[in-house]
PDB file of C-alpha atoms in Angstrom:
ATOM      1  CA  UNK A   6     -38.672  15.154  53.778  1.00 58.00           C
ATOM      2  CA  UNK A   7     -39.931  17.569  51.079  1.00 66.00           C
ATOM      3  CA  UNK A   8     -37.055  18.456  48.242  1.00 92.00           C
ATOM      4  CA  UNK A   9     -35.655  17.470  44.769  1.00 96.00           C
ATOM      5  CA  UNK A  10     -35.285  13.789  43.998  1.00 96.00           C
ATOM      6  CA  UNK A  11     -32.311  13.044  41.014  1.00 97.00           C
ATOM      7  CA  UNK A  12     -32.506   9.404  39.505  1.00 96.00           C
ATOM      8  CA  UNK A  13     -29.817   8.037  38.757  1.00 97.00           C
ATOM      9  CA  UNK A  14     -27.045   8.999  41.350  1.00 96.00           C
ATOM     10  CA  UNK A  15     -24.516   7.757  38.872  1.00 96.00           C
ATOM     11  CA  UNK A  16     -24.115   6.051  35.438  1.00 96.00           C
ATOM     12  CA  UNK A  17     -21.427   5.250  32.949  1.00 97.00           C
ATOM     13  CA  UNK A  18     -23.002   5.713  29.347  1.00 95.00           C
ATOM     14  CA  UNK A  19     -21.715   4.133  26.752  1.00 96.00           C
ATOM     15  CA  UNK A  20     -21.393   6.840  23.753  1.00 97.00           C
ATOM     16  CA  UNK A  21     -24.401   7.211  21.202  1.00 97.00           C
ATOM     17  CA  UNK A  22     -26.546   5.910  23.384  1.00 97.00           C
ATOM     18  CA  UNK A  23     -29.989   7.380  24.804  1.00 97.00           C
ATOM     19  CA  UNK A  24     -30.337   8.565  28.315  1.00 97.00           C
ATOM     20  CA  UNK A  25     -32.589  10.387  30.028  1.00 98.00           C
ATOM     21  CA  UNK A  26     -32.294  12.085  33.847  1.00 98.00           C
ATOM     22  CA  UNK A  27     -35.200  11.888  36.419  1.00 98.00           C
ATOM     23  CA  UNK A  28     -35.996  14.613  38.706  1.00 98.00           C
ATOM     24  CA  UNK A  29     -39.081  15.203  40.954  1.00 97.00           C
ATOM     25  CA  UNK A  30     -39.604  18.079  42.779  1.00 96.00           C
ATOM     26  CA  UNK A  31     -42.523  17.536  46.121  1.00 95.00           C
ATOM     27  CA  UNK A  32     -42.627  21.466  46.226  1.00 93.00           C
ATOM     28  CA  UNK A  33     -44.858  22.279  44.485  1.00 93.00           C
ATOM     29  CA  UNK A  34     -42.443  24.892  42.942  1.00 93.00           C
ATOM     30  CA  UNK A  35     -43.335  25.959  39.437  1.00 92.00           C
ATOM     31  CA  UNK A  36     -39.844  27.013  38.161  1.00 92.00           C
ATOM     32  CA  UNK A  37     -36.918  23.940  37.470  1.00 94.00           C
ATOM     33  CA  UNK A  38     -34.386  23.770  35.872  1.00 94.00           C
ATOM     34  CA  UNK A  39     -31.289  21.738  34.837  1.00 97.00           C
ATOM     35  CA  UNK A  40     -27.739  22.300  35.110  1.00 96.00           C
ATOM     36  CA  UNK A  41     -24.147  21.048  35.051  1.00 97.00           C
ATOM     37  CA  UNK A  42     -21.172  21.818  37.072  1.00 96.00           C
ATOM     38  CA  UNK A  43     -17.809  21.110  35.333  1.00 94.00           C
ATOM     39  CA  UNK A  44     -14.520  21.879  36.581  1.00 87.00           C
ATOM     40  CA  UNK A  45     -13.367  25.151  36.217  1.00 82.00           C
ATOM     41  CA  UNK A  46     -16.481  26.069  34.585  1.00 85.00           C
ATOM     42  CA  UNK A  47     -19.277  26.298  37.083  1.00 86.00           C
ATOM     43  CA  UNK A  48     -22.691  25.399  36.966  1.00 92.00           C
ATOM     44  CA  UNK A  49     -24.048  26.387  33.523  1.00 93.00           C
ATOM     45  CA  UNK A  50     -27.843  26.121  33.378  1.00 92.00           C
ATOM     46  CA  UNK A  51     -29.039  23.669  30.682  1.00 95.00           C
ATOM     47  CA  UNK A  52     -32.735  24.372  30.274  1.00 95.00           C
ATOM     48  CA  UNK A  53     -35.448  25.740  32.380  1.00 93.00           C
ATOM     49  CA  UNK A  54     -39.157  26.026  32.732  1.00 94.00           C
ATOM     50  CA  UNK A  55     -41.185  28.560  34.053  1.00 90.00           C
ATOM     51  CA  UNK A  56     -44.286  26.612  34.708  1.00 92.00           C
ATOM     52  CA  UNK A  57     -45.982  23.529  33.671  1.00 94.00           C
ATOM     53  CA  UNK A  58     -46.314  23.143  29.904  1.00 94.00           C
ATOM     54  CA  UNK A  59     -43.332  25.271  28.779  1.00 93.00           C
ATOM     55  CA  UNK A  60     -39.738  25.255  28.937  1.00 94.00           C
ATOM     56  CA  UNK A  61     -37.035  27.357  27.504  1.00 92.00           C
ATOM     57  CA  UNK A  62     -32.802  27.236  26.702  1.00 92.00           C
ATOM     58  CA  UNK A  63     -30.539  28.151  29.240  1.00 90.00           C
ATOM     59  CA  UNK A  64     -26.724  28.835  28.212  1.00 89.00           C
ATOM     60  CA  UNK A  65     -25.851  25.360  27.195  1.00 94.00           C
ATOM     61  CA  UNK A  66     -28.994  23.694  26.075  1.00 96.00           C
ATOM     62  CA  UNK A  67     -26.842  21.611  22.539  1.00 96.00           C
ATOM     63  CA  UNK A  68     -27.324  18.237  22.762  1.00 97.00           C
ATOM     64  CA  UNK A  69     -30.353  18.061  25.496  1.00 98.00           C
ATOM     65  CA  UNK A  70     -34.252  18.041  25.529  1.00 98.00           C
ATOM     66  CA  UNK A  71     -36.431  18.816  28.477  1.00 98.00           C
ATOM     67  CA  UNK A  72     -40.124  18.099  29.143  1.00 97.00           C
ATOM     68  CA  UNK A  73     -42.407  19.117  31.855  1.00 97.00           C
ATOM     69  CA  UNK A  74     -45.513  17.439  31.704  1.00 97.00           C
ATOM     70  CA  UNK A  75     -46.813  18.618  34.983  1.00 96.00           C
ATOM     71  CA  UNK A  76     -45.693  20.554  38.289  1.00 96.00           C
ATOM     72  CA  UNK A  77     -43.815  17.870  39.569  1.00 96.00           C
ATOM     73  CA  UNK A  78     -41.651  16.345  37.190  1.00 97.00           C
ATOM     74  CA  UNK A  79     -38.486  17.691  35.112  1.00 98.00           C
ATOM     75  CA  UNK A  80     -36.460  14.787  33.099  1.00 98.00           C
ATOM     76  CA  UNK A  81     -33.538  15.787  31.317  1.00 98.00           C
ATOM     77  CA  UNK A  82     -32.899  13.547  27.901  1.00 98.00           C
ATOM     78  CA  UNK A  83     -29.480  13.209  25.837  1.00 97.00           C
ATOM     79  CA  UNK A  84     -30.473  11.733  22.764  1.00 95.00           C
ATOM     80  CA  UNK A  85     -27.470  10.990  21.724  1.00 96.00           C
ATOM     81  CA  UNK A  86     -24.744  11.007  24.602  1.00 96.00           C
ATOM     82  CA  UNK A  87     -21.254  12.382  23.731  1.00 97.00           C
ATOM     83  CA  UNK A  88     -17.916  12.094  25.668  1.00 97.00           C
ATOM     84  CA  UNK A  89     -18.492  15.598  26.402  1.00 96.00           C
ATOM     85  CA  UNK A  90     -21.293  15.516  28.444  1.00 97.00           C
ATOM     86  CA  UNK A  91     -19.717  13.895  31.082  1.00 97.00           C
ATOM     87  CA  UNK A  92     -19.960  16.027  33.677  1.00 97.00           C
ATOM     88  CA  UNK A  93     -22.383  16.166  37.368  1.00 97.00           C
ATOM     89  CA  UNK A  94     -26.181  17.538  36.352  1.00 98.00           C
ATOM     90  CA  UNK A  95     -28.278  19.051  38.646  1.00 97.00           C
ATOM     91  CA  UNK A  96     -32.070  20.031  38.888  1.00 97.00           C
ATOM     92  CA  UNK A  97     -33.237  22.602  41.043  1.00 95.00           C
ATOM     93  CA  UNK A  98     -36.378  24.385  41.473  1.00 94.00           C
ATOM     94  CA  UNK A  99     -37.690  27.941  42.689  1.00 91.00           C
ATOM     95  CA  UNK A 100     -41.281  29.052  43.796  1.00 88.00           C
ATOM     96  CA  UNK A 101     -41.369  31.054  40.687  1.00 78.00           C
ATOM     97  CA  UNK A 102     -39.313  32.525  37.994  1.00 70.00           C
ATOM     98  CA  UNK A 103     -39.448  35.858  39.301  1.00 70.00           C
ATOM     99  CA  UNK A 104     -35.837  37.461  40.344  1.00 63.00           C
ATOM    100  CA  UNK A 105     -35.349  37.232  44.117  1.00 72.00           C
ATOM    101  CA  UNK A 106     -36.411  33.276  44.137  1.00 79.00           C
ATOM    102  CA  UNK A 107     -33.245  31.399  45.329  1.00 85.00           C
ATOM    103  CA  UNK A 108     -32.679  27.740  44.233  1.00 89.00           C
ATOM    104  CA  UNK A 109     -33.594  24.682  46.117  1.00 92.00           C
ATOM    105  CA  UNK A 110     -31.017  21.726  44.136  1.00 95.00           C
ATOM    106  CA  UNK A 111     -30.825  17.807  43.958  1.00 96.00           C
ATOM    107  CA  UNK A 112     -28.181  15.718  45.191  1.00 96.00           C
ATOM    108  CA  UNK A 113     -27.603  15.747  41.375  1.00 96.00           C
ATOM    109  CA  UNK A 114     -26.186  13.148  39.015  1.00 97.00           C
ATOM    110  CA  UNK A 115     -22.924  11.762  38.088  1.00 97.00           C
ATOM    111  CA  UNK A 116     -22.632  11.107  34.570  1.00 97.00           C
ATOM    112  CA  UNK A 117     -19.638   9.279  32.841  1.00 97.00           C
ATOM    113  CA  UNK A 118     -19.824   8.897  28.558  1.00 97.00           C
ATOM    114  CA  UNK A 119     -17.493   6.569  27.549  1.00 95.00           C
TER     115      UNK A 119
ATOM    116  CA  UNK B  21     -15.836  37.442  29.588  1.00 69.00           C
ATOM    117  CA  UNK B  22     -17.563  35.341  32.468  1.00 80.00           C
ATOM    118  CA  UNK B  23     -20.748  37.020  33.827  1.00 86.00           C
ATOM    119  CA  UNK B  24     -19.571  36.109  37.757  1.00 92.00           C
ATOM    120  CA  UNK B  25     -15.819  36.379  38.555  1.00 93.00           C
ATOM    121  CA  UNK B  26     -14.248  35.032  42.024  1.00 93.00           C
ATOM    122  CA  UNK B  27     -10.969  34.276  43.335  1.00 86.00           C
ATOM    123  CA  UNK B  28     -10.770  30.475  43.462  1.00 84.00           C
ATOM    124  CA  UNK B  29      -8.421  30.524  46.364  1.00 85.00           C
ATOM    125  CA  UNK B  30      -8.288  28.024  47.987  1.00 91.00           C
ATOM    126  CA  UNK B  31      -7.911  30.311  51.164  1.00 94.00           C
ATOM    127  CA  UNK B  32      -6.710  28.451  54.442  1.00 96.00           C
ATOM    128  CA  UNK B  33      -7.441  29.659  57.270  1.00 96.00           C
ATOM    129  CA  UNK B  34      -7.124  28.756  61.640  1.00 97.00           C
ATOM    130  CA  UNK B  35     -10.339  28.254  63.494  1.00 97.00           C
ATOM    131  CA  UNK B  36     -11.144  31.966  64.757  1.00 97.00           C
ATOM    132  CA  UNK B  37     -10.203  33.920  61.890  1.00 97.00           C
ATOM    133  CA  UNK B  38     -11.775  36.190  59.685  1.00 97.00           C
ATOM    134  CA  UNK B  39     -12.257  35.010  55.852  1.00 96.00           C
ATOM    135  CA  UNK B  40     -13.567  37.415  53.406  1.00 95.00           C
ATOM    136  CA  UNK B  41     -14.763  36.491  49.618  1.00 93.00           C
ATOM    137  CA  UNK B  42     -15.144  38.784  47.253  1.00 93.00           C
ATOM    138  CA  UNK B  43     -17.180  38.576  43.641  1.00 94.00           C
ATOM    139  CA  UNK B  44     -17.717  41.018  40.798  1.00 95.00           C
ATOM    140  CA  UNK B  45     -20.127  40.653  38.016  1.00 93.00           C
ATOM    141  CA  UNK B  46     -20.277  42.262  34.271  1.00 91.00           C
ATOM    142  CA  UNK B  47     -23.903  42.653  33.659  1.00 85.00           C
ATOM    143  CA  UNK B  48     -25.323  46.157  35.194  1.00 82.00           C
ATOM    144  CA  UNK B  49     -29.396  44.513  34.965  1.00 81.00           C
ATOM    145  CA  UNK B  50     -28.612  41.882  37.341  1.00 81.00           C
ATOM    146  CA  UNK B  51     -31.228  41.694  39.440  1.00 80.00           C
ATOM    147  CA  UNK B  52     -30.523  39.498  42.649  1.00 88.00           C
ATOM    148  CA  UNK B  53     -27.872  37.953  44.267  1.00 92.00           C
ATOM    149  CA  UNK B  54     -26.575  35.562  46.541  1.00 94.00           C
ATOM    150  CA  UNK B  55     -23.998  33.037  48.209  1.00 96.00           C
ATOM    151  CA  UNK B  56     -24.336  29.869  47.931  1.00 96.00           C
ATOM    152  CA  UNK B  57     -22.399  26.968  49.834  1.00 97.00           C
ATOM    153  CA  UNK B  58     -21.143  23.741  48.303  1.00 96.00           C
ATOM    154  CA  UNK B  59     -19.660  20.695  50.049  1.00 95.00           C
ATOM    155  CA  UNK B  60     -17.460  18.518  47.993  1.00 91.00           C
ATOM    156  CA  UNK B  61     -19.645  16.178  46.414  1.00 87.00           C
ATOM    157  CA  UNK B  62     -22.986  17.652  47.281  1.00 93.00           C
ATOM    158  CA  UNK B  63     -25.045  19.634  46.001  1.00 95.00           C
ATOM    159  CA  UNK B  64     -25.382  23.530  46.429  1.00 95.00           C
ATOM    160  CA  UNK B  65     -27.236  24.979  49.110  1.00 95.00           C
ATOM    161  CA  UNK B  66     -28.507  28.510  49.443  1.00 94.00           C
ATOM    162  CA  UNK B  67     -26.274  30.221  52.661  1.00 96.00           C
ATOM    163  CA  UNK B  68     -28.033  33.540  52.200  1.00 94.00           C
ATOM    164  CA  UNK B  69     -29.426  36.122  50.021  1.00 91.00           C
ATOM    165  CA  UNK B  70     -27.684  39.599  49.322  1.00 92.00           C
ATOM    166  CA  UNK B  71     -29.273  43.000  49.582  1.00 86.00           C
ATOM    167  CA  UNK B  72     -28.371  46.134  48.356  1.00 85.00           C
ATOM    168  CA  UNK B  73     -28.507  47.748  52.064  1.00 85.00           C
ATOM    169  CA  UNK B  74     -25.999  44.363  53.143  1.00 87.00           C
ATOM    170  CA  UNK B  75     -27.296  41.566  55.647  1.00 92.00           C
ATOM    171  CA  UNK B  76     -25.860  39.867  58.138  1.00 94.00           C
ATOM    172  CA  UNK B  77     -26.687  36.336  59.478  1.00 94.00           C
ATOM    173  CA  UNK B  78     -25.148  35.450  62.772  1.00 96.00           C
ATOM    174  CA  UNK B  79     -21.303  34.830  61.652  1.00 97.00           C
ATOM    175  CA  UNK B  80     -21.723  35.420  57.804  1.00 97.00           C
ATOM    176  CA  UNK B  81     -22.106  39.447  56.357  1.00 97.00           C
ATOM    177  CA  UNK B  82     -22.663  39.736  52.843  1.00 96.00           C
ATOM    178  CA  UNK B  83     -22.197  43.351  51.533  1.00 95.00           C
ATOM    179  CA  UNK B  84     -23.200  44.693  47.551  1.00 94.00           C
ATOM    180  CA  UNK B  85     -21.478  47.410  45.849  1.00 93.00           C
ATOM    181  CA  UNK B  86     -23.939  48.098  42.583  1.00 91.00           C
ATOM    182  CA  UNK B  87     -21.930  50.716  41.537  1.00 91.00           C
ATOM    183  CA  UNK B  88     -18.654  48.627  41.692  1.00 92.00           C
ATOM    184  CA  UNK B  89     -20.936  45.679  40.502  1.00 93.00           C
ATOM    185  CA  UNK B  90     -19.377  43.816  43.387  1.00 92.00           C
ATOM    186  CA  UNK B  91     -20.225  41.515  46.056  1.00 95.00           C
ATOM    187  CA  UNK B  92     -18.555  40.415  49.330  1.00 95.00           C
ATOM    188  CA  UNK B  93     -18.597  37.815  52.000  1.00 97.00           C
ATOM    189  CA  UNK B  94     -17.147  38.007  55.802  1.00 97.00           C
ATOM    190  CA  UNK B  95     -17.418  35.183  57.802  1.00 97.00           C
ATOM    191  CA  UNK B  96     -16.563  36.058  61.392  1.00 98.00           C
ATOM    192  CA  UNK B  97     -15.320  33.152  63.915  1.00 98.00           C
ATOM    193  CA  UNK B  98     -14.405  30.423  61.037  1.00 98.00           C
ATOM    194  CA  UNK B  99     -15.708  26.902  62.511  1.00 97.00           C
ATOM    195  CA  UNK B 100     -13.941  23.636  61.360  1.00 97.00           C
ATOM    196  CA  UNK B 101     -17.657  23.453  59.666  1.00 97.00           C
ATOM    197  CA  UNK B 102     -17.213  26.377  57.461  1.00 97.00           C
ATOM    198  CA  UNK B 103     -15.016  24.504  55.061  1.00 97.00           C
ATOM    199  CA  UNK B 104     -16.380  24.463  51.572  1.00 96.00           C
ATOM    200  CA  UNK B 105     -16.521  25.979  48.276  1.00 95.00           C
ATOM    201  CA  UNK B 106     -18.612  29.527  48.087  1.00 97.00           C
ATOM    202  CA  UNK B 107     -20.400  30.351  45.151  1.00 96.00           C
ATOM    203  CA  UNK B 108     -21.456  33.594  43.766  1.00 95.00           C
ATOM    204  CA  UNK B 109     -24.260  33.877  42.250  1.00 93.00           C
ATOM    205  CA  UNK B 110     -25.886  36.573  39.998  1.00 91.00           C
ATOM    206  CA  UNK B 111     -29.263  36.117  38.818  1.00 87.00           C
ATOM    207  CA  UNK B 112     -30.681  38.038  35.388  1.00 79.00           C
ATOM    208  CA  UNK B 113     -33.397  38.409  34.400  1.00 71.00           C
ATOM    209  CA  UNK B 114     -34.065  37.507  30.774  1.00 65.00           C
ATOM    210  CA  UNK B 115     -36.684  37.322  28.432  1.00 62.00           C
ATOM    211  CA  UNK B 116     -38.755  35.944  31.175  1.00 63.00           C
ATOM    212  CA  UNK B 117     -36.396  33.607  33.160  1.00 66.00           C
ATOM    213  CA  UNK B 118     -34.851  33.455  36.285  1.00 68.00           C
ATOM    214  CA  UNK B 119     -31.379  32.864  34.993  1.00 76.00           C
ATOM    215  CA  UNK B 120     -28.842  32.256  37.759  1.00 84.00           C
ATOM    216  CA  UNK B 121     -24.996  32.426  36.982  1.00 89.00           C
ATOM    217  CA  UNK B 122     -22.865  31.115  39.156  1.00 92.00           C
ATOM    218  CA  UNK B 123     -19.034  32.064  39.827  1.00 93.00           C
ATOM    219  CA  UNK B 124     -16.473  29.143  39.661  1.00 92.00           C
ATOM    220  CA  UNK B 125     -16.344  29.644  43.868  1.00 93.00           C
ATOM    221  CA  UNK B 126     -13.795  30.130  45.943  1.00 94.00           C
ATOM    222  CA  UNK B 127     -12.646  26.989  48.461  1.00 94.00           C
ATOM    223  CA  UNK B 128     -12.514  27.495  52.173  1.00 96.00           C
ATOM    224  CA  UNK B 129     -10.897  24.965  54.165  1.00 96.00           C
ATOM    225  CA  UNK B 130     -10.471  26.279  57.932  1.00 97.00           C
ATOM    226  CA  UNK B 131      -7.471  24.245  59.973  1.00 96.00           C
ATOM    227  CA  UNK B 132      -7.611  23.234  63.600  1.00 94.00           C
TER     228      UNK B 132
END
């Protein structure tokens, strides 16, 4: 079945330490991006990219890097996780980055920084 | 000031009635819009887009006000099924990207 793939469903992270977030998109969408959802808050979008080769900050982007290497892939790193980043991360992805393009999202993943 | 505002309920309703949702956003260059759906502990899923001219799709209406930079949505018939959080969502476009902001959403839970 054709969608957005999130590895790993879960983890508990112990603080300081390096993580990063897999997601795979069999599309063939050239817009992702990265968010989290936090109670009370919303979903607040992390980083995006337009297209292979380039990516860009979304509203909360402190304390994350993004790559996208090609179409398919989108991993999400914390380079150094803090209790604060606990929260549930999703990817999603759009046919483009044009206005009108809903969202297609992951199952996303649960993240716990101890 | 949040970009997407909703009432977070949670609104309880009987199978049969009439629910309606409402949104409003701040920024007057938002560009698109739409409702998504979110079941607890999944992900969100796209229920359908809005247009300025309003759309319906089979039990759900979704109606935009521009010039009250306000959104709406009806849901006719509620089925047990219906029960889940709505989301708002605004998109804006900026400096190139397709930047979706999403309300809080409001939770539906429909009763037997």
């Amino acid at each position: 079945i054709a969608g957005i793939t999130q590895a790993p469903t879960s983890q508990i992270l112990a603080a300081g330490r390096r993580m990063t977030l897999r997601c795979t998109q069999d599309m063939r969408h050239n817009a992702m991006y990265w968010y989290r959802q936090d109670l009370g808050l919303g979903l607040r979008l992390i980083h995006y990219s337009n297209t292979a080769g380039t990516t860009g900050k979304g509203e909360v982007p402190d304390g994350y890097s993004v790559s996208r290497a090609n179409t398919d892939d989108f991993p999400l790193t914390l380079a150094s996780a803090v209790p604060s980043q606990t929260s549930v991360y999703f990817c999603a992805s759009s046919d483009s980055w044009t206005a009108n393009q809903p969202q297609h999202f992951g199952d996303g993943t649960r993240l716990s920084i101890l | 000031r949040k970009e997407v505002e909703q009432d977070p309920g949670p609104f309880n309703v009987p199978e049969g009635a009439t629910v309606a949702f409402n949104c409003t956003y701040s920024n007057s260059a938002s560009q698109s819009f739409f409702w998504y759906r979110q079941d607890c502990r999944k992900e969100p899923k796209l229920l359908m887009s809005v247009y300025s001219s309003g759309n319906e799709d089979g039990r759900f209406t979704a109606q935009l006000n521009r010039a009250s930079q306000y959104i709406s949505l009806l849901i006719r018939d509620s089925k047990l099924s219906d029960s889940a959080t709505y989301l708002c969502v605004v998109n804006i476009l900026v400096t190139g990207a397709n930047n979706l902001f999403f309300g809080t959403g409001t939770r539906l839970t429909v009763i037997p």
